[in-house]
Structures are given as C-alpha cells and as structure tokens.
Amino acid sequence: MERWNLAGTTGMKLSELISALSHALDMTEGQPPGHCMRCCWIGMHLADQLGLDDAARWELYYTLLLKDLGCSSNAARICQLYGTDDLGFKRDFKWVNGSLTQVIRFLLQHTGRDAGVAERFKRLLNIARNGESIATELIATRCERGASIARDLGFSESVAAGIHSLDEHWSGTGQPEQRSGEAIPLYSRVALLAQVVEVFHAAAGPDAALDEARARSGHWFDPALVKALEQAAESADFWSMLASPELPERVLALSPAGHEIEVNEDYLDRVAAAFGQVVDAKSPYTAGHSERVALYTDLIAEQLDIEPQRRRWLRRGALLHDIGKLGVSNSILDKPGKLDADEWQQVQNHARFTEEILSRIGVFSELAQVAGAHHERLDGKGYPKQLKAEQITRETRIITTADIFDAITAERPYRGAIPVAQALEMMAENLHTAIDADCFAALKAAIQELDVAEVNAGAGL
C-alpha cells in the first residue's frame, strides 16, 4: 500500500491554505468558484487607496477570504422558512438592494416555489408578519458562527469582528445590530462593498458594478469607500484581472508579509477541525458528524496498528471528508422522502467536490484522493469514480467504515437513530461489497467500551 507523504507542511503559506479553502465557502453562498478571492482582490485595492498599514492589510486580507465562514449555519433554516433551495436563495439575494420593491419581488420568486398554493401563502404570510425578526435571526446565526470559527482558526478579534458585521449598512439599516457609520468595523465595510461589486461585475460588467456601488453609497456603503473604489477602478488591470486565470497567483501576492500564522502540523489539525464545523453546521442532521467520523476513524486506525503520525493525518481527512456537501442544497440533504434521479446525482457530486477542494491545497493533495473516495465500494458500484477494490486505499476504507457507522447510528431526516447492535448487523451484510472486513472488525473491537449514544450527544469528543 502506498505511503502518504507528510513532509513540507511547515513550508506552506497561510494565504495558500486559506485561499484554497475559500472555494468551499463560495459553494455555501451559491457563488461561482473564486468569489471570495475576487472579493479579496477588490478589497485589497481599496486598502491601497486608504493607505492601510501592513498589520491592517493582513487582517483585511483574511477577513475578505473568510467573510462567508459562517454561511453554512443558516442554510437549513432558510430552507425551512422559505421552502426553497438555499444555494439559489443566497446567490440571488446578493442582487437585492433592500428596497421594498426588490424584496417583495425576490420573496415571491423564492418562497415555496414547489409548494401548493395554501402552503406558499402560509409561508409568505409568516414572512410578512415576522420578516425583520427572521432576517435578524438568519444573519445573526451566520455572523456569530463565522466570527467564532475565525477565532478557532487563530485570527484576531478584529478579523472576527469584520466577519461578524459583514451585513451592517452605513445608514444603520443592516443586520444583526443595526450599526451605522464608523461604528461598523472598517473591514466589514470594505468586505460588503467588495462583495456587491464582485457579484455585479461577474454578471454585468464594470459599469454595472460601479453604478450599483454609487447607488448604494451613503445607504449601504461608506461614501469614502465608494470614492476609493472609483480611484482603484482607474488601474489598468483592476477589472481585467477579475476574469484572468492569473488571479489566484496575484491574490496570493497581495498577502502582506511579516504577520503570518505558522502553518505547522498543529495548525493543519486546527484548520481541519474548524472547517469540519463549517460542514456540520449546514444541517441539524449532520451536527457533529465530521467529528464523530474522525473519532471512529482514529479508533479503527489504532486497532489496525497505524502509526500515530499517519493516524493524525487520516483524522484530518475524516474531518474534511464531507466538505463537498457545502455545494449541495439543504432542500436535498434534509429531504425526508426519496430523492429523484437528479437530486441523487447532486448528492453524489459532493464526493467529487471534496476532492476538488482539497486538491487545491498542496499538503492535502494526496489526502484529497482518500477523502474524496469515501463513497466508493469494493464491488465497484460506488461513486464518484466507480473504483474497484484494488484501487481503494486502506485509508479510504477506514473513513468509509467510520462514515457508514455514524450515518446509521445517528438521526437522519427520514428516520431516527438505529441502535449499535442493529447497525453492526446491517454493516455485516455489506462486507466485501461496500465495507472492508478488516476495518469492520477493527470498528467492532474499538467501540466495545464506547457509549455511542453519548458520542452522538456530543460527550467525549
């Protein structure tokens, strides 16, 4: 079996790691790949016009890349309240300028589109009565979670505050605290303007982006920042670089030197755990899933006498195995009934997304293959590549076994949690076809003294 290389982890720059993972955050907002990086390009050019020092530029840089860190946490609630696809809802809401006409049009287009007349009316009535409190709830959930995870990643309180106040408006009409003017952190003000400019530029070009920024100046946006945007836009490559294949390299070059967090083994563990939280926050049915799969993966690996360094590496893969689910709508992930063919294909896409995201990270390139294959089967009937048994590594087989065990013993949208004894019987029926026999035996040995119910409740993790 091939041995995976862990060398060189301390040589990776933080900007390379975070910019790569920002593609997962693009998915949570229904945005095209590179959205956060393009926002970073725009925002850092505003920093040039503002004359920010290197310390402030460093904090702004990571605020821009991580602005959507908490966005997965309100996805399920959006589906529940509006009866719609959370990804399309979030994507299209970025076009809404807050005017009553646009808000009403948006709600009519996105609320209960596939529901009957009575159900749709019920949802719209609830929104009409409680719209402000609903908006505050959704944005507060996202902002608080994003700020919390930023702190977990070791970023300063200024970065956390920048993420927390992303949706505040200059005039005091934003959320979640209705801050106004300079009471809104500068990084938040820059990030919001960069976000809107990026969305309008991607869809309609530079003139539309500038027109929208000017139209919202003094209401959504700090007028001084809009002037800074106009000045930055005079640069020859300001707009053209947003559509250039050179953008990732140019964004990496914008990261200020001298303020780096060291990307060592401990920090890679920290990043994997933090983004595991981002994934698990997407659905109430996946709360704690990545962490439990990581626990079971480590226990199985220990039983199989895998060396501690390899176990540590594999645990990261377990924490991130479902990161591709950020690109799948909760209207599908949380659906209580049977999925149709198109929905099932979208679910299967998550494994491919996982490999694509992790492959962007140099030190995770091999781990991407292991984690991305966790739905492959020994009989070749898995997905996304229909790998045969001899093509599936032992590391993948371990994560697969852990994932299946947690999927069965945890609650799901369509059923309650299944007792451990019954779960093991179900898994035994799939030995040699979906589940590796050695990994299954190791799982059984590992959980003998483990209270799975307590693990599911969050104890001991």
PDB file of C-alpha atoms in Angstrom, residues 192-390:
ATOM      1  CA  LEU A 192     -19.549  44.261   1.923  1.00  0.00           C
ATOM      2  CA  LEU A 193     -18.668  46.711  -0.841  1.00  0.00           C
ATOM      3  CA  ALA A 194     -16.227  44.234  -2.409  1.00  0.00           C
ATOM      4  CA  GLN A 195     -18.877  41.516  -2.306  1.00  0.00           C
ATOM      5  CA  VAL A 196     -21.544  43.537  -4.085  1.00  0.00           C
ATOM      6  CA  VAL A 197     -19.077  44.873  -6.649  1.00  0.00           C
ATOM      7  CA  GLU A 198     -17.850  41.347  -7.413  1.00  0.00           C
ATOM      8  CA  VAL A 199     -21.359  39.949  -7.884  1.00  0.00           C
ATOM      9  CA  PHE A 200     -22.481  42.759 -10.196  1.00  0.00           C
ATOM     10  CA  HIS A 201     -19.226  42.749 -12.137  1.00  0.00           C
ATOM     11  CA  ALA A 202     -19.390  38.987 -12.709  1.00  0.00           C
ATOM     12  CA  ALA A 203     -22.918  39.237 -14.072  1.00  0.00           C
ATOM     13  CA  ALA A 204     -22.983  42.562 -15.889  1.00  0.00           C
ATOM     14  CA  GLY A 205     -19.510  44.092 -16.084  1.00  0.00           C
ATOM     15  CA  PRO A 206     -17.597  47.066 -14.632  1.00  0.00           C
ATOM     16  CA  ASP A 207     -20.139  49.784 -15.401  1.00  0.00           C
ATOM     17  CA  ALA A 208     -22.932  47.889 -13.649  1.00  0.00           C
ATOM     18  CA  ALA A 209     -20.706  47.256 -10.634  1.00  0.00           C
ATOM     19  CA  LEU A 210     -19.752  50.919 -10.318  1.00  0.00           C
ATOM     20  CA  ASP A 211     -23.331  52.083 -10.850  1.00  0.00           C
ATOM     21  CA  GLU A 212     -24.550  49.789  -8.066  1.00  0.00           C
ATOM     22  CA  ALA A 213     -21.833  50.951  -5.680  1.00  0.00           C
ATOM     23  CA  ARG A 214     -22.702  54.581  -6.353  1.00  0.00           C
ATOM     24  CA  ALA A 215     -26.431  53.932  -5.986  1.00  0.00           C
ATOM     25  CA  ARG A 216     -25.909  52.418  -2.532  1.00  0.00           C
ATOM     26  CA  SER A 217     -23.336  54.997  -1.377  1.00  0.00           C
ATOM     27  CA  GLY A 218     -24.414  56.585   1.905  1.00  0.00           C
ATOM     28  CA  HIS A 219     -27.046  53.897   2.420  1.00  0.00           C
ATOM     29  CA  TRP A 220     -25.301  50.529   2.324  1.00  0.00           C
ATOM     30  CA  PHE A 221     -21.769  51.753   1.722  1.00  0.00           C
ATOM     31  CA  ASP A 222     -19.342  54.192   3.278  1.00  0.00           C
ATOM     32  CA  PRO A 223     -19.137  57.048   0.720  1.00  0.00           C
ATOM     33  CA  ALA A 224     -15.373  57.299   1.260  1.00  0.00           C
ATOM     34  CA  LEU A 225     -15.001  53.658   0.242  1.00  0.00           C
ATOM     35  CA  VAL A 226     -17.048  54.179  -2.899  1.00  0.00           C
ATOM     36  CA  LYS A 227     -14.695  57.029  -3.838  1.00  0.00           C
ATOM     37  CA  ALA A 228     -11.758  54.713  -3.127  1.00  0.00           C
ATOM     38  CA  LEU A 229     -13.358  52.159  -5.444  1.00  0.00           C
ATOM     39  CA  GLU A 230     -13.661  54.731  -8.219  1.00  0.00           C
ATOM     40  CA  GLN A 231      -9.977  55.564  -7.821  1.00  0.00           C
ATOM     41  CA  ALA A 232      -8.927  51.902  -7.730  1.00  0.00           C
ATOM     42  CA  ALA A 233     -11.018  51.192 -10.828  1.00  0.00           C
ATOM     43  CA  GLU A 234      -8.806  53.542 -12.845  1.00  0.00           C
ATOM     44  CA  SER A 235      -5.990  50.986 -12.650  1.00  0.00           C
ATOM     45  CA  ALA A 236      -5.438  49.148 -15.930  1.00  0.00           C
ATOM     46  CA  ASP A 237      -5.804  45.647 -14.537  1.00  0.00           C
ATOM     47  CA  PHE A 238      -8.311  46.221 -11.728  1.00  0.00           C
ATOM     48  CA  TRP A 239     -11.261  44.849 -13.704  1.00  0.00           C
ATOM     49  CA  SER A 240      -9.479  42.638 -16.209  1.00  0.00           C
ATOM     50  CA  MET A 241      -7.711  40.608 -13.525  1.00  0.00           C
ATOM     51  CA  LEU A 242     -11.072  39.521 -12.053  1.00  0.00           C
ATOM     52  CA  ALA A 243     -11.588  37.272 -15.082  1.00  0.00           C
ATOM     53  CA  SER A 244      -7.950  36.299 -15.547  1.00  0.00           C
ATOM     54  CA  PRO A 245      -6.505  32.832 -14.855  1.00  0.00           C
ATOM     55  CA  GLU A 246      -3.648  34.699 -13.173  1.00  0.00           C
ATOM     56  CA  LEU A 247      -5.952  35.959 -10.401  1.00  0.00           C
ATOM     57  CA  PRO A 248      -5.139  33.265  -7.777  1.00  0.00           C
ATOM     58  CA  GLU A 249      -1.411  33.950  -8.099  1.00  0.00           C
ATOM     59  CA  ARG A 250      -1.967  37.706  -7.956  1.00  0.00           C
ATOM     60  CA  VAL A 251      -4.191  37.422  -4.875  1.00  0.00           C
ATOM     61  CA  LEU A 252      -1.546  35.334  -3.103  1.00  0.00           C
ATOM     62  CA  ALA A 253       0.979  38.054  -3.907  1.00  0.00           C
ATOM     63  CA  LEU A 254      -1.236  40.619  -2.135  1.00  0.00           C
ATOM     64  CA  SER A 255      -0.837  38.927   1.255  1.00  0.00           C
ATOM     65  CA  PRO A 256       1.265  41.247   3.465  1.00  0.00           C
ATOM     66  CA  ALA A 257       4.459  39.663   4.743  1.00  0.00           C
ATOM     67  CA  GLY A 258       5.565  39.548   8.348  1.00  0.00           C
ATOM     68  CA  HIS A 259       2.261  38.741  10.016  1.00  0.00           C
ATOM     69  CA  GLU A 260       1.880  35.050   9.192  1.00  0.00           C
ATOM     70  CA  ILE A 261       0.438  32.296  11.355  1.00  0.00           C
ATOM     71  CA  GLU A 262       2.787  29.326  11.030  1.00  0.00           C
ATOM     72  CA  VAL A 263       1.172  26.503   9.085  1.00  0.00           C
ATOM     73  CA  ASN A 264       2.595  23.572  11.027  1.00  0.00           C
ATOM     74  CA  GLU A 265       1.083  20.190  11.903  1.00  0.00           C
ATOM     75  CA  ASP A 266      -0.858  21.646  14.835  1.00  0.00           C
ATOM     76  CA  TYR A 267      -2.350  24.357  12.656  1.00  0.00           C
ATOM     77  CA  LEU A 268      -3.393  21.865   9.989  1.00  0.00           C
ATOM     78  CA  ASP A 269      -5.271  19.989  12.725  1.00  0.00           C
ATOM     79  CA  ARG A 270      -6.882  23.257  13.752  1.00  0.00           C
ATOM     80  CA  VAL A 271      -7.940  24.094  10.202  1.00  0.00           C
ATOM     81  CA  ALA A 272      -9.395  20.630   9.600  1.00  0.00           C
ATOM     82  CA  ALA A 273     -11.417  20.837  12.820  1.00  0.00           C
ATOM     83  CA  ALA A 274     -12.665  24.350  12.017  1.00  0.00           C
ATOM     84  CA  PHE A 275     -13.801  23.509   8.500  1.00  0.00           C
ATOM     85  CA  GLY A 276     -15.338  20.306   9.833  1.00  0.00           C
ATOM     86  CA  GLN A 277     -17.503  22.632  11.929  1.00  0.00           C
ATOM     87  CA  VAL A 278     -18.427  24.614   8.818  1.00  0.00           C
ATOM     88  CA  VAL A 279     -19.588  21.394   7.146  1.00  0.00           C
ATOM     89  CA  ASP A 280     -21.503  20.069  10.142  1.00  0.00           C
ATOM     90  CA  ALA A 281     -23.285  23.394  10.678  1.00  0.00           C
ATOM     91  CA  LYS A 282     -25.050  23.022   7.329  1.00  0.00           C
ATOM     92  CA  SER A 283     -27.724  20.637   8.596  1.00  0.00           C
ATOM     93  CA  PRO A 284     -29.155  19.690  12.004  1.00  0.00           C
ATOM     94  CA  TYR A 285     -28.799  16.089  10.859  1.00  0.00           C
ATOM     95  CA  THR A 286     -25.045  16.409  10.358  1.00  0.00           C
ATOM     96  CA  ALA A 287     -24.248  18.251  13.594  1.00  0.00           C
ATOM     97  CA  GLY A 288     -21.108  16.609  14.950  1.00  0.00           C
ATOM     98  CA  HIS A 289     -20.909  14.117  12.063  1.00  0.00           C
ATOM     99  CA  SER A 290     -17.419  15.033  10.876  1.00  0.00           C
ATOM    100  CA  GLU A 291     -16.026  14.977  14.394  1.00  0.00           C
ATOM    101  CA  ARG A 292     -17.609  11.603  15.118  1.00  0.00           C
ATOM    102  CA  VAL A 293     -16.319  10.153  11.850  1.00  0.00           C
ATOM    103  CA  ALA A 294     -12.871  11.455  12.805  1.00  0.00           C
ATOM    104  CA  LEU A 295     -13.175   9.758  16.202  1.00  0.00           C
ATOM    105  CA  TYR A 296     -14.242   6.407  14.727  1.00  0.00           C
ATOM    106  CA  THR A 297     -11.580   6.709  12.024  1.00  0.00           C
ATOM    107  CA  ASP A 298      -8.888   7.196  14.637  1.00  0.00           C
ATOM    108  CA  LEU A 299     -10.148   4.277  16.733  1.00  0.00           C
ATOM    109  CA  ILE A 300     -10.193   1.958  13.711  1.00  0.00           C
ATOM    110  CA  ALA A 301      -6.727   3.105  12.655  1.00  0.00           C
ATOM    111  CA  GLU A 302      -5.406   2.475  16.150  1.00  0.00           C
ATOM    112  CA  GLN A 303      -6.807  -1.065  16.103  1.00  0.00           C
ATOM    113  CA  LEU A 304      -5.067  -1.618  12.768  1.00  0.00           C
ATOM    114  CA  ASP A 305      -1.730  -0.509  14.291  1.00  0.00           C
ATOM    115  CA  ILE A 306      -1.376   2.503  12.043  1.00  0.00           C
ATOM    116  CA  GLU A 307       1.391   4.752  13.338  1.00  0.00           C
ATOM    117  CA  PRO A 308       0.373   7.901  15.267  1.00  0.00           C
ATOM    118  CA  GLN A 309       1.545  10.379  12.608  1.00  0.00           C
ATOM    119  CA  ARG A 310      -0.467   8.582   9.932  1.00  0.00           C
ATOM    120  CA  ARG A 311      -3.492   8.496  12.236  1.00  0.00           C
ATOM    121  CA  ARG A 312      -3.193  12.227  12.769  1.00  0.00           C
ATOM    122  CA  TRP A 313      -3.057  12.776   9.017  1.00  0.00           C
ATOM    123  CA  LEU A 314      -6.013  10.467   8.430  1.00  0.00           C
ATOM    124  CA  ARG A 315      -8.078  12.217  11.088  1.00  0.00           C
ATOM    125  CA  ARG A 316      -7.826  15.409   9.037  1.00  0.00           C
ATOM    126  CA  GLY A 317      -9.234  13.566   6.042  1.00  0.00           C
ATOM    127  CA  ALA A 318     -12.117  12.303   8.159  1.00  0.00           C
ATOM    128  CA  LEU A 319     -12.882  15.805   9.419  1.00  0.00           C
ATOM    129  CA  LEU A 320     -12.974  17.115   5.841  1.00  0.00           C
ATOM    130  CA  HIS A 321     -14.489  14.135   4.001  1.00  0.00           C
ATOM    131  CA  ASP A 322     -17.845  15.886   3.517  1.00  0.00           C
ATOM    132  CA  ILE A 323     -16.604  19.394   2.735  1.00  0.00           C
ATOM    133  CA  GLY A 324     -18.122  18.963  -0.732  1.00  0.00           C
ATOM    134  CA  LYS A 325     -21.598  18.918   0.828  1.00  0.00           C
ATOM    135  CA  LEU A 326     -21.318  22.682   1.122  1.00  0.00           C
ATOM    136  CA  GLY A 327     -22.136  22.675  -2.592  1.00  0.00           C
ATOM    137  CA  VAL A 328     -25.348  20.651  -2.205  1.00  0.00           C
ATOM    138  CA  SER A 329     -28.654  22.302  -1.331  1.00  0.00           C
ATOM    139  CA  ASN A 330     -30.264  21.572   2.029  1.00  0.00           C
ATOM    140  CA  SER A 331     -33.530  21.096   0.172  1.00  0.00           C
ATOM    141  CA  ILE A 332     -31.911  17.840  -0.950  1.00  0.00           C
ATOM    142  CA  LEU A 333     -29.699  16.989   2.035  1.00  0.00           C
ATOM    143  CA  ASP A 334     -32.580  17.380   4.503  1.00  0.00           C
ATOM    144  CA  LYS A 335     -35.327  15.972   2.291  1.00  0.00           C
ATOM    145  CA  PRO A 336     -37.390  13.467   4.305  1.00  0.00           C
ATOM    146  CA  GLY A 337     -38.612  11.496   1.274  1.00  0.00           C
ATOM    147  CA  LYS A 338     -36.934   9.587  -1.528  1.00  0.00           C
ATOM    148  CA  LEU A 339     -34.599  11.534  -3.802  1.00  0.00           C
ATOM    149  CA  ASP A 340     -35.290  11.655  -7.516  1.00  0.00           C
ATOM    150  CA  ALA A 341     -32.545  10.889 -10.046  1.00  0.00           C
ATOM    151  CA  ASP A 342     -31.379  14.489 -10.381  1.00  0.00           C
ATOM    152  CA  GLU A 343     -31.299  15.008  -6.624  1.00  0.00           C
ATOM    153  CA  TRP A 344     -29.339  11.796  -6.123  1.00  0.00           C
ATOM    154  CA  GLN A 345     -26.803  12.957  -8.714  1.00  0.00           C
ATOM    155  CA  GLN A 346     -26.393  16.222  -6.830  1.00  0.00           C
ATOM    156  CA  VAL A 347     -25.757  14.310  -3.611  1.00  0.00           C
ATOM    157  CA  GLN A 348     -23.150  12.173  -5.358  1.00  0.00           C
ATOM    158  CA  ASN A 349     -21.419  15.322  -6.586  1.00  0.00           C
ATOM    159  CA  HIS A 350     -20.325  16.110  -3.037  1.00  0.00           C
ATOM    160  CA  ALA A 351     -17.584  13.469  -3.123  1.00  0.00           C
ATOM    161  CA  ARG A 352     -16.155  14.989  -6.294  1.00  0.00           C
ATOM    162  CA  PHE A 353     -16.391  18.469  -4.770  1.00  0.00           C
ATOM    163  CA  THR A 354     -14.462  17.243  -1.721  1.00  0.00           C
ATOM    164  CA  GLU A 355     -11.586  16.022  -3.853  1.00  0.00           C
ATOM    165  CA  GLU A 356     -11.576  19.198  -5.953  1.00  0.00           C
ATOM    166  CA  ILE A 357     -11.446  21.485  -2.913  1.00  0.00           C
ATOM    167  CA  LEU A 358      -8.774  19.559  -1.028  1.00  0.00           C
ATOM    168  CA  SER A 359      -6.687  19.120  -4.192  1.00  0.00           C
ATOM    169  CA  ARG A 360      -6.161  22.876  -4.227  1.00  0.00           C
ATOM    170  CA  ILE A 361      -4.111  22.548  -1.030  1.00  0.00           C
ATOM    171  CA  GLY A 362      -0.604  21.279  -1.671  1.00  0.00           C
ATOM    172  CA  VAL A 363      -0.231  19.402   1.606  1.00  0.00           C
ATOM    173  CA  PHE A 364      -3.701  17.872   1.211  1.00  0.00           C
ATOM    174  CA  SER A 365      -3.286  16.723  -2.395  1.00  0.00           C
ATOM    175  CA  GLU A 366      -2.985  13.022  -1.527  1.00  0.00           C
ATOM    176  CA  LEU A 367      -5.495  13.309   1.288  1.00  0.00           C
ATOM    177  CA  ALA A 368      -7.945  14.698  -1.269  1.00  0.00           C
ATOM    178  CA  GLN A 369      -7.940  11.355  -3.073  1.00  0.00           C
ATOM    179  CA  VAL A 370      -8.523   9.439   0.151  1.00  0.00           C
ATOM    180  CA  ALA A 371     -11.331  11.667   1.434  1.00  0.00           C
ATOM    181  CA  GLY A 372     -12.943  12.112  -1.982  1.00  0.00           C
ATOM    182  CA  ALA A 373     -13.278   8.339  -2.390  1.00  0.00           C
ATOM    183  CA  HIS A 374     -15.185   7.664   0.840  1.00  0.00           C
ATOM    184  CA  HIS A 375     -18.328   6.613  -1.091  1.00  0.00           C
ATOM    185  CA  GLU A 376     -16.513   4.174  -3.352  1.00  0.00           C
ATOM    186  CA  ARG A 377     -17.366   0.489  -2.891  1.00  0.00           C
ATOM    187  CA  LEU A 378     -15.231  -2.636  -3.059  1.00  0.00           C
ATOM    188  CA  ASP A 379     -17.564  -4.055  -5.722  1.00  0.00           C
ATOM    189  CA  GLY A 380     -17.043  -1.039  -7.984  1.00  0.00           C
ATOM    190  CA  LYS A 381     -20.585   0.285  -7.563  1.00  0.00           C
ATOM    191  CA  GLY A 382     -19.709   3.366  -5.543  1.00  0.00           C
ATOM    192  CA  TYR A 383     -19.184   6.976  -6.565  1.00  0.00           C
ATOM    193  CA  PRO A 384     -17.901   9.255  -7.959  1.00  0.00           C
ATOM    194  CA  LYS A 385     -15.371   7.173  -9.961  1.00  0.00           C
ATOM    195  CA  GLN A 386     -16.687   3.595  -9.527  1.00  0.00           C
ATOM    196  CA  LEU A 387     -13.275   2.474  -8.263  1.00  0.00           C
ATOM    197  CA  LYS A 388     -12.575  -1.245  -7.877  1.00  0.00           C
ATOM    198  CA  ALA A 389     -11.373  -2.809  -4.622  1.00  0.00           C
ATOM    199  CA  GLU A 390      -7.720  -2.797  -5.626  1.00  0.00           C
TER     200      GLU A 390
END
